[in-house]
PDB file of C-alpha atoms in Angstrom:
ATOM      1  CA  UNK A   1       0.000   0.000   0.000  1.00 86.00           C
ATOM      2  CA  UNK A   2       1.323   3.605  -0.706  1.00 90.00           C
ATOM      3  CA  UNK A   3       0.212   6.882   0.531  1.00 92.00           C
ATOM      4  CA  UNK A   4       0.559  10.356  -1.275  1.00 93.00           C
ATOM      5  CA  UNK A   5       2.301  12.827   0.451  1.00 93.00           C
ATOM      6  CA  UNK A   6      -0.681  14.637   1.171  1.00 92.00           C
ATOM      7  CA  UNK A   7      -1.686  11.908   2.853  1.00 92.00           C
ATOM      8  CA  UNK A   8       1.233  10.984   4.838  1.00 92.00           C
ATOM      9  CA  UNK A   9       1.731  15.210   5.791  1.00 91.00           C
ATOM     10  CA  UNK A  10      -1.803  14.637   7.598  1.00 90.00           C
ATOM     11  CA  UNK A  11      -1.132  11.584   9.220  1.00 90.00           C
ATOM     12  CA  UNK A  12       2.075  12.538  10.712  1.00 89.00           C
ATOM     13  CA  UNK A  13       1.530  16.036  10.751  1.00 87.00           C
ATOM     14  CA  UNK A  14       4.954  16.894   9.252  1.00 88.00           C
ATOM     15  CA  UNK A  15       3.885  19.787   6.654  1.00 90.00           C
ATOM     16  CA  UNK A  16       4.337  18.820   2.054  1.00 91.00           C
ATOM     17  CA  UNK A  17       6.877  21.384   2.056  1.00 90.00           C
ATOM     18  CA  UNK A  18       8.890  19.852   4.704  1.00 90.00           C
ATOM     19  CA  UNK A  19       8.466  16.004   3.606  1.00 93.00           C
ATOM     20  CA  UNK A  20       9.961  17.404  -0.021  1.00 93.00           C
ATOM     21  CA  UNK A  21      13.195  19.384   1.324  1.00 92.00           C
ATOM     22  CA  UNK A  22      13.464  15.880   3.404  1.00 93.00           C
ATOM     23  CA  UNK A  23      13.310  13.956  -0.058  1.00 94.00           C
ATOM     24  CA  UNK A  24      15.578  17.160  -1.403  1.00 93.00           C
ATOM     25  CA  UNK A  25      18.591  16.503   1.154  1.00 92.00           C
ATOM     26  CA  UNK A  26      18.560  12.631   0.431  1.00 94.00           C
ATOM     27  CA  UNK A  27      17.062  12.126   4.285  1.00 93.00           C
ATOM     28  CA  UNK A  28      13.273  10.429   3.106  1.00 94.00           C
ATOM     29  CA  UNK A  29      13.564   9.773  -0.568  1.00 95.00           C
ATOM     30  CA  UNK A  30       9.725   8.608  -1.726  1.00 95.00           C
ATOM     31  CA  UNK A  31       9.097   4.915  -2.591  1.00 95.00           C
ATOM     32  CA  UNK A  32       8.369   6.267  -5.967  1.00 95.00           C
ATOM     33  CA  UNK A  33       6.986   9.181  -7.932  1.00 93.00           C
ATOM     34  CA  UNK A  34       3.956   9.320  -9.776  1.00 91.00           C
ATOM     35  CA  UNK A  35       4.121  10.572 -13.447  1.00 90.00           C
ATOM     36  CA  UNK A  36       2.151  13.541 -12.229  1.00 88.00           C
ATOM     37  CA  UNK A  37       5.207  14.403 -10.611  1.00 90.00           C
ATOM     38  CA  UNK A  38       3.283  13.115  -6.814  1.00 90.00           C
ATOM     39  CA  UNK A  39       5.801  11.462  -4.235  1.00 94.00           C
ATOM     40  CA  UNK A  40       4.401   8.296  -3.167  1.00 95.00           C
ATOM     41  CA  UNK A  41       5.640   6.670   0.327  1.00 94.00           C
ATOM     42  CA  UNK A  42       4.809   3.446   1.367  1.00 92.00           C
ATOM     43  CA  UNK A  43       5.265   1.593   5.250  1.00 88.00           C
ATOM     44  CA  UNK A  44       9.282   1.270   5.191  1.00 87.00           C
ATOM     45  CA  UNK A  45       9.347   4.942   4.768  1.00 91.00           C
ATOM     46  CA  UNK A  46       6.496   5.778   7.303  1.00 91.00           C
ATOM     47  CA  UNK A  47       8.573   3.905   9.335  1.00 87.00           C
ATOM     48  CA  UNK A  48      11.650   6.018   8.478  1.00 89.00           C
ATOM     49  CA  UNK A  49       9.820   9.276   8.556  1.00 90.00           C
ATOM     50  CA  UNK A  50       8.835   8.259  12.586  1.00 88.00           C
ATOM     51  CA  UNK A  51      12.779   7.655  13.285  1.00 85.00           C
ATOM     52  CA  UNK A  52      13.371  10.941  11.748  1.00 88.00           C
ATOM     53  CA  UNK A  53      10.497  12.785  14.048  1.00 87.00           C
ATOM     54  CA  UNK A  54      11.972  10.969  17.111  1.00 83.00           C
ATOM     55  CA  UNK A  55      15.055  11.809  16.597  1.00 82.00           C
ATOM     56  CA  UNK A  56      14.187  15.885  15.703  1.00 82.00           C
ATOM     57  CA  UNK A  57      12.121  15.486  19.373  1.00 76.00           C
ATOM     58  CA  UNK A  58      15.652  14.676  20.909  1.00 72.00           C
ATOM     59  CA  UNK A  59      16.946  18.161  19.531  1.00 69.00           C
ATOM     60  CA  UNK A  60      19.425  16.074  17.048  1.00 72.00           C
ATOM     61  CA  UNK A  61      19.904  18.334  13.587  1.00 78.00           C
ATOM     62  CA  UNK A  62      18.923  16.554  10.117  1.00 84.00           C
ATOM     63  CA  UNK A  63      22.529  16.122   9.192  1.00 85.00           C
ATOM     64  CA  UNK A  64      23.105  13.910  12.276  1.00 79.00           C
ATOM     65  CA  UNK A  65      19.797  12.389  11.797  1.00 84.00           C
ATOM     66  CA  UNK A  66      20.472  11.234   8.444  1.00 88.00           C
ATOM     67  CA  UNK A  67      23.929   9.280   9.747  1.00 84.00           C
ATOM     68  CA  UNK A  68      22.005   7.613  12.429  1.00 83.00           C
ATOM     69  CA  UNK A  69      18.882   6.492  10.623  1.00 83.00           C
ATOM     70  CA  UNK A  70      21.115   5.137   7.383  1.00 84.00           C
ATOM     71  CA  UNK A  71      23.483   3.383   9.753  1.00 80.00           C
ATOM     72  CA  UNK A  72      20.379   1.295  11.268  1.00 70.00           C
ATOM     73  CA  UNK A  73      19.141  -0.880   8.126  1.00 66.00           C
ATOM     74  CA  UNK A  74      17.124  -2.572  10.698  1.00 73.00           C
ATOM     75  CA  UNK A  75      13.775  -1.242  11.847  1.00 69.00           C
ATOM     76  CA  UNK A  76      14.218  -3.392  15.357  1.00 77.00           C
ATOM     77  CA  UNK A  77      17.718  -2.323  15.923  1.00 76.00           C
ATOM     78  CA  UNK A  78      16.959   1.268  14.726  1.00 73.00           C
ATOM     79  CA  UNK A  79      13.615   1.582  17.219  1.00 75.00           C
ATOM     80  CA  UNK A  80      15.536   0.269  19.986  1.00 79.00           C
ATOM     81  CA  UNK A  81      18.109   2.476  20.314  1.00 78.00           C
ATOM     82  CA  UNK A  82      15.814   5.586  19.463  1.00 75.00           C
ATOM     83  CA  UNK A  83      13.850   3.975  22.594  1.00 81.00           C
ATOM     84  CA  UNK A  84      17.262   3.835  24.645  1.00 81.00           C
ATOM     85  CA  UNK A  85      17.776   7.657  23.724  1.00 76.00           C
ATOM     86  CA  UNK A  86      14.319   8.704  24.905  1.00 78.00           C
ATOM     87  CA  UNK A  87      14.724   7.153  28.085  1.00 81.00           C
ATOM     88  CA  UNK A  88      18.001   9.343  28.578  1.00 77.00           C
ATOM     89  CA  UNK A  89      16.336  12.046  27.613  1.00 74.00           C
ATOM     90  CA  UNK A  90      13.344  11.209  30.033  1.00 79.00           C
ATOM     91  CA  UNK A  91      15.837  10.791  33.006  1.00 76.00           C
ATOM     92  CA  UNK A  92      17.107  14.074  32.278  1.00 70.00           C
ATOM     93  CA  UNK A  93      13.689  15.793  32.074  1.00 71.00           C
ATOM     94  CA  UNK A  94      12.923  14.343  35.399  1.00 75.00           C
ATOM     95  CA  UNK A  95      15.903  16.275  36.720  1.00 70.00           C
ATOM     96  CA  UNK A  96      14.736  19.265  35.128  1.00 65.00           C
ATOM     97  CA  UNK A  97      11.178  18.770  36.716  1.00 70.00           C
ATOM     98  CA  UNK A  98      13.307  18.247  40.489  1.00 70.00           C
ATOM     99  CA  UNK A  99      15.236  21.333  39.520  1.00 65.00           C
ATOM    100  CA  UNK A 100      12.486  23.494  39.502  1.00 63.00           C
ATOM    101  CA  UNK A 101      10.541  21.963  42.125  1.00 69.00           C
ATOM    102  CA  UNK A 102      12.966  22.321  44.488  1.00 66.00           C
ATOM    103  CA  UNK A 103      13.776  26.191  43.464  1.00 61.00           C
ATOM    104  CA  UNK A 104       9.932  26.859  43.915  1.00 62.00           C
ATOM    105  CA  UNK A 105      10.185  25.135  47.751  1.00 66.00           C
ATOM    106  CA  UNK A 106      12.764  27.351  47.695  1.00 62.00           C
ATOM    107  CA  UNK A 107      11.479  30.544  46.841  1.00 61.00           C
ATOM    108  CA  UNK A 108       8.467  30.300  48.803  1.00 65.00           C
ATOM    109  CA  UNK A 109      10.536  29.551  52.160  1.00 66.00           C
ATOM    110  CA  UNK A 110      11.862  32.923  51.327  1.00 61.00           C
ATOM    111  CA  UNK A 111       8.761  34.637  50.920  1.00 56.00           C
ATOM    112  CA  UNK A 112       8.720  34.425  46.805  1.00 50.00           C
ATOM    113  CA  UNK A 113      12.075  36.372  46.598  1.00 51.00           C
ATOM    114  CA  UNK A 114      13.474  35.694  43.542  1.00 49.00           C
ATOM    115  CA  UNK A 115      17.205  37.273  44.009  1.00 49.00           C
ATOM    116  CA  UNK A 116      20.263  34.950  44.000  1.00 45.00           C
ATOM    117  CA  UNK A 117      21.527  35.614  47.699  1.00 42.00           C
ATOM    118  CA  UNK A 118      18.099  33.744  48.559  1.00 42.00           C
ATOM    119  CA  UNK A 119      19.315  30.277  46.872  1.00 42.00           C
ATOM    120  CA  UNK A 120      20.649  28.434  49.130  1.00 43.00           C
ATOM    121  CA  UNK A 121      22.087  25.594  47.194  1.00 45.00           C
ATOM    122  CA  UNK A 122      23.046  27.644  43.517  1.00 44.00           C
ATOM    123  CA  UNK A 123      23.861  24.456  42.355  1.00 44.00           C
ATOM    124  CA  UNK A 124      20.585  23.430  42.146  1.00 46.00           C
ATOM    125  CA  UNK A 125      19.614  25.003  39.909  1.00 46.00           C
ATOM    126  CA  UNK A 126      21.994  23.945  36.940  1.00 44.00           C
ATOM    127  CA  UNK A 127      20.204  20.330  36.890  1.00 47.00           C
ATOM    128  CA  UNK A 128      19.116  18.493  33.815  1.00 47.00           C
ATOM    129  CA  UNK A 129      19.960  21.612  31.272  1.00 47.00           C
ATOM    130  CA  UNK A 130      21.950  20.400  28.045  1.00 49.00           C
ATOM    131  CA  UNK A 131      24.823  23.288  27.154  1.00 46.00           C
ATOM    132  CA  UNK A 132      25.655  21.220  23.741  1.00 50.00           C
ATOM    133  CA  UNK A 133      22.883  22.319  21.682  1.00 53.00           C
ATOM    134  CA  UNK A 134      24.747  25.610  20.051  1.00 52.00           C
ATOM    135  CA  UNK A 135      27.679  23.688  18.670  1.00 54.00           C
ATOM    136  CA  UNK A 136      25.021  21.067  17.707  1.00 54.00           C
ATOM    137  CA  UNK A 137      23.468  23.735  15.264  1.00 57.00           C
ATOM    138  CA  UNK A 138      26.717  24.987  13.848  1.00 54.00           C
ATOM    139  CA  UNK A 139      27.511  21.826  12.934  1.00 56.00           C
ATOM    140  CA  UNK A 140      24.276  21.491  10.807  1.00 57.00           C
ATOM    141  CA  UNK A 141      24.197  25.381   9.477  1.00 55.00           C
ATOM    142  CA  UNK A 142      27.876  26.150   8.605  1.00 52.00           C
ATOM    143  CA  UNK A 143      29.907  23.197   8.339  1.00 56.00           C
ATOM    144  CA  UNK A 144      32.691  24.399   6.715  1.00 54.00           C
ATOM    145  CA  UNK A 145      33.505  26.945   9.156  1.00 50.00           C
ATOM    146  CA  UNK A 146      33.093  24.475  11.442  1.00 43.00           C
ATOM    147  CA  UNK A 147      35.456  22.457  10.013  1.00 50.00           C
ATOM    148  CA  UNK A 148      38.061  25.488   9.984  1.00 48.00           C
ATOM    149  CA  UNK A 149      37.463  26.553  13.490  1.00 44.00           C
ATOM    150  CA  UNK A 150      38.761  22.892  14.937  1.00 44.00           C
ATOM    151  CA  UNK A 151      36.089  22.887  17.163  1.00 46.00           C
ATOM    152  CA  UNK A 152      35.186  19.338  16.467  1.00 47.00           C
ATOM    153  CA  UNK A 153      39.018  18.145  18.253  1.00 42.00           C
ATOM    154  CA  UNK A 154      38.694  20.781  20.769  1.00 43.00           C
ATOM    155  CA  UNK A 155      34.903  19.800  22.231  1.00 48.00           C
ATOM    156  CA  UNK A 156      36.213  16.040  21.945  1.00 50.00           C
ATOM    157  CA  UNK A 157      39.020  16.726  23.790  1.00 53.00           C
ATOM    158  CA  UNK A 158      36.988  18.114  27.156  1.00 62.00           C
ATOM    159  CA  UNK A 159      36.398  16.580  30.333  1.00 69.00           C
ATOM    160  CA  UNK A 160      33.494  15.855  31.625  1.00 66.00           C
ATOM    161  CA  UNK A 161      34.759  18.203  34.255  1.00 69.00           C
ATOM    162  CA  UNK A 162      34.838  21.061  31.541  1.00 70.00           C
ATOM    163  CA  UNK A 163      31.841  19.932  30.042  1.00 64.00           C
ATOM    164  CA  UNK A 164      29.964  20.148  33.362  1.00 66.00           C
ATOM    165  CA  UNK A 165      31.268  23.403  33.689  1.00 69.00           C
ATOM    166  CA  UNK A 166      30.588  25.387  30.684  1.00 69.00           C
ATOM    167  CA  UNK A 167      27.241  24.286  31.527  1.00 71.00           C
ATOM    168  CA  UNK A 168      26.910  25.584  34.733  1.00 72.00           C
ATOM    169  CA  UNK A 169      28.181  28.807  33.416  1.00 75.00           C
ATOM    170  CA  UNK A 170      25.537  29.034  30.880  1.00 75.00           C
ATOM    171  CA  UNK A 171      22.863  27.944  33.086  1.00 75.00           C
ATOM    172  CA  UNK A 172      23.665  31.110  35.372  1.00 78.00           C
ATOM    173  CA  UNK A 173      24.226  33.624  33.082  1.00 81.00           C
ATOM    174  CA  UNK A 174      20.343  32.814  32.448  1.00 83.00           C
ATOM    175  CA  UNK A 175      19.838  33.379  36.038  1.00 83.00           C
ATOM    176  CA  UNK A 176      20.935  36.666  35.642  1.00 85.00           C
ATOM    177  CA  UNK A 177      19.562  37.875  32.425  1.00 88.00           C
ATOM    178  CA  UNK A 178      16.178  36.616  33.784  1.00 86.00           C
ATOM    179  CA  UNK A 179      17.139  39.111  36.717  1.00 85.00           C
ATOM    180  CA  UNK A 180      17.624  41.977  34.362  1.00 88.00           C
ATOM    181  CA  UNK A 181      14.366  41.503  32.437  1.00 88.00           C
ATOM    182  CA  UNK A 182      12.401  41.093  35.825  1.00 85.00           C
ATOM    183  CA  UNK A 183      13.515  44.335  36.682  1.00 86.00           C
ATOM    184  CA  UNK A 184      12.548  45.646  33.397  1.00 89.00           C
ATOM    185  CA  UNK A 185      16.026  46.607  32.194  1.00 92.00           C
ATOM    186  CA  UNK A 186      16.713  47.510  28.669  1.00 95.00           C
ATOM    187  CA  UNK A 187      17.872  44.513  26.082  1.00 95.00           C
ATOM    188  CA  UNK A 188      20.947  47.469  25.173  1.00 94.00           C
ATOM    189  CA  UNK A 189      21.593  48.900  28.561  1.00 94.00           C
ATOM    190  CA  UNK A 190      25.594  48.225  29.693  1.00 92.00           C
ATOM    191  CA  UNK A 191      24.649  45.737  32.198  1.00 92.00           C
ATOM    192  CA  UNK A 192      22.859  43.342  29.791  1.00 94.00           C
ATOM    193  CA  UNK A 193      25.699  44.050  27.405  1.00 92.00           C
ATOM    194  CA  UNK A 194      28.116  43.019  29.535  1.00 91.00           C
ATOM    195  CA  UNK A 195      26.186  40.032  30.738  1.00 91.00           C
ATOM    196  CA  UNK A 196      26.443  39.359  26.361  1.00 92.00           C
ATOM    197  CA  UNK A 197      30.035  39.741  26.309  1.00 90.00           C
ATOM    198  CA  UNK A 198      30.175  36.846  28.755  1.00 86.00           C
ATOM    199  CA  UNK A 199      27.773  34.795  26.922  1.00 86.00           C
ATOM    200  CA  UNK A 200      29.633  35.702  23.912  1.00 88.00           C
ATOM    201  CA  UNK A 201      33.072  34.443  25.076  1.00 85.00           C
ATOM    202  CA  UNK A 202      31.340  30.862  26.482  1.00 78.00           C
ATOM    203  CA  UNK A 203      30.071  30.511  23.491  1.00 77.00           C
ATOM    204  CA  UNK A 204      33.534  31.183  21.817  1.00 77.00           C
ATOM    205  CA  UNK A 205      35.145  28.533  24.031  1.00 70.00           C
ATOM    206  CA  UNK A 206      33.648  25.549  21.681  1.00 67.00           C
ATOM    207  CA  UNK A 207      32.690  27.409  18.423  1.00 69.00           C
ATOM    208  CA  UNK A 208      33.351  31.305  17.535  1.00 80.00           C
ATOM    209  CA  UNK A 209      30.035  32.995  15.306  1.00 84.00           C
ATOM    210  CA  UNK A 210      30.011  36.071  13.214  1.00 88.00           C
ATOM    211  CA  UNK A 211      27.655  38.262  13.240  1.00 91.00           C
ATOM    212  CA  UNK A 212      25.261  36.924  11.517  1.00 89.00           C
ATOM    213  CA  UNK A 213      25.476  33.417  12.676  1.00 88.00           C
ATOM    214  CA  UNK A 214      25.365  35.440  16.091  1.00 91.00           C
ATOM    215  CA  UNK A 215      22.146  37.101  14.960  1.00 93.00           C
ATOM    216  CA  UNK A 216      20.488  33.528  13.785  1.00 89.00           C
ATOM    217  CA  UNK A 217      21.157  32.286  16.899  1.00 88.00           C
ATOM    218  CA  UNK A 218      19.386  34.709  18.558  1.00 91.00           C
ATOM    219  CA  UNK A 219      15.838  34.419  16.251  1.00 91.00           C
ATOM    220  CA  UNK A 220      16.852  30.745  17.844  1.00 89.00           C
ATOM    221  CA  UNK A 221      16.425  31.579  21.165  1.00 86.00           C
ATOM    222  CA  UNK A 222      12.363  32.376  20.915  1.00 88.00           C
ATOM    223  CA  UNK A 223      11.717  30.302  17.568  1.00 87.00           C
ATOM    224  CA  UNK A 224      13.313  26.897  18.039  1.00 83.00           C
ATOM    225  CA  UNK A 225      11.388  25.139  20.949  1.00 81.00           C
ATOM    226  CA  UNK A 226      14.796  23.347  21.872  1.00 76.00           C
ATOM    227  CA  UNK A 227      16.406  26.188  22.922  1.00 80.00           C
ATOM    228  CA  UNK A 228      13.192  28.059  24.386  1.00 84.00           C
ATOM    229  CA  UNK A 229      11.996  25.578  26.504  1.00 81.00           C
ATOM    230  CA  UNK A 230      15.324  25.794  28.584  1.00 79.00           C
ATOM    231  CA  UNK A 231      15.025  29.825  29.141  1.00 82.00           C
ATOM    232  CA  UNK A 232      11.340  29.549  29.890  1.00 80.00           C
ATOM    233  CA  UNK A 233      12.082  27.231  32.365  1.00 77.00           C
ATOM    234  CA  UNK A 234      13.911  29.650  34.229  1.00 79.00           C
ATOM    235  CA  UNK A 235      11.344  32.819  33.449  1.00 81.00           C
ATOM    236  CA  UNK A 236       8.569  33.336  31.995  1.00 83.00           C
ATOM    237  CA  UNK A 237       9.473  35.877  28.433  1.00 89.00           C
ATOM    238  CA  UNK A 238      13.116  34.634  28.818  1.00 90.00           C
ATOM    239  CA  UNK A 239      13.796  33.244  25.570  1.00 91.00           C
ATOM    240  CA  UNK A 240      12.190  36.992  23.856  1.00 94.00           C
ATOM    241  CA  UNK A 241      14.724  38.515  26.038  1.00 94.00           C
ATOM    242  CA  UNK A 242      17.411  37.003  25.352  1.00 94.00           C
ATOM    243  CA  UNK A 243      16.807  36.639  21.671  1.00 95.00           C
ATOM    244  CA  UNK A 244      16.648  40.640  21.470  1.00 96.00           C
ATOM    245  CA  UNK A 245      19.343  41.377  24.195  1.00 96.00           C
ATOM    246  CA  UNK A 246      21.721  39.023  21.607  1.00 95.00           C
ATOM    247  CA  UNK A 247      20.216  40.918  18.501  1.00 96.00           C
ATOM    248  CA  UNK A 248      21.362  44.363  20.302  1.00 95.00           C
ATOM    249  CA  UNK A 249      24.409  42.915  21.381  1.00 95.00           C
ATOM    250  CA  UNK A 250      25.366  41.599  17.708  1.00 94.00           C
ATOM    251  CA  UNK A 251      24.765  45.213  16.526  1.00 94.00           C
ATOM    252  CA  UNK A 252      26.865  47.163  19.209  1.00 93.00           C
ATOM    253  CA  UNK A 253      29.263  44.763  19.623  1.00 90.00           C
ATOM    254  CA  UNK A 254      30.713  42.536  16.519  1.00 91.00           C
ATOM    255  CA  UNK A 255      28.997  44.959  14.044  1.00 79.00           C
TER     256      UNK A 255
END
């Protein structure tokens, strides 16, 4: 049995235009086309088209989808490991869920203060966040200048030590831009500036943007749910914050 594309954008609620630039990039080729030009896709790639949606749930870009789901032939084997990856990524979402949990306990010992000297245990906070996801996109987007940059040796060569903290270092630099839009400070004031030349230079540590890979990260921030769901989880409006305080910073700074 084959379905038209129409067909299998409804069922799996991935849009035409996105099941063609899939067939495009040599990730979901059709089982056949139609003479009136129609893809056609029958249950092996239904079957591929789910690994490829599971995968894009764990935050993995095509490129690196397309490696994994032609290096598993097998369906079994394939679903399997896709199932082992989801269960990470559950574990870590539970951590997430503690995180916050215990900084609303928190927060309401202290009479809803939401300042830093009230945290008792900062480190608490820096749970179940995953600081890879930038690199993870330049990879995808620019590879070349990946390539140049050597940033492929230099994240493989980290500790887990390192790893752990450039993490932590993101994590509370979120902390504290969430502090400067609670207290309604402008996206271009000095403060938030500085807070971007911090930001900037982490982010330089494993992979070094121009400007306007700089500025595409930050439409990122508020349009790709993988990296909003991490900044709303701190504050509410985070992720529109930050995605404008980076815009402003991009301009004043590596403009």
């Amino acid at each position: 049995m084959a379905w038209s594309i129409t067909q299998v954008a409804r069922m799996s609620g991935v849009t035409s235009r996105t099941l063609r630039h899939y067939d495009e990039i040599g990730l979901l080729p059709p089982a056949r086309v139609g003479a009136n030009g129609y893809r056609y896709y029958e249950e092996d790639q239904l079957l591929r088209l789910q690994q490829v949606l599971v995968l894009r749930e764990l935050g993995l870009g095509l490129t690196e989808i397309k490696e994994i789901v032609e290096r598993h032939t097998d369906p079994v084997v394939a679903l399997r490991e896709h199932h082992r990856r989801l269960l990470a990524e559950r574990d870590r979402l539970d951590d997430v869920t503690r995180m916050v949990e215990r900084t609303i306990a928190e927060l309401q010992r202290n009479e809803g203060k939401t300042t830093m000297s009230k945290i008792s245990r900062p480190e608490n906070l820096f749970e179940g966040f995953d600081g890879a996801r930038y690199e993870a996109d330049a990879r995808e987007r620019w590879p070349e200048q990946w390539q140049r940059s050597g940033q492929q040796e230099l994240l493989a060569g980290r500790t887990p030590q390192e790893l752990e903290r450039m993490q932590r270092e993101a994590t509370a630099g979120m902390i504290r831009m969430a502090e400067h839009m609670l207290t309604g400070t402008p996206v271009d004031a000095p403060q938030v500036l500085a807070e971007l030349d911090v930001h900037y230079r982490h982010l330089s540590e494993s992979w070094t943007p121009t400007t306007e890979q700089y500025l595409h990260l930050a439409r990122m921030q508020a349009q790709e749910e993988r990296f909003r769901v991490n900044y709303e989880k701190v504050a509410e409006g985070l992720a529109e914050y930050m995605r404008d305080a980076m815009t402003a910073y991009a301009h004043a700074r590596l403009s």
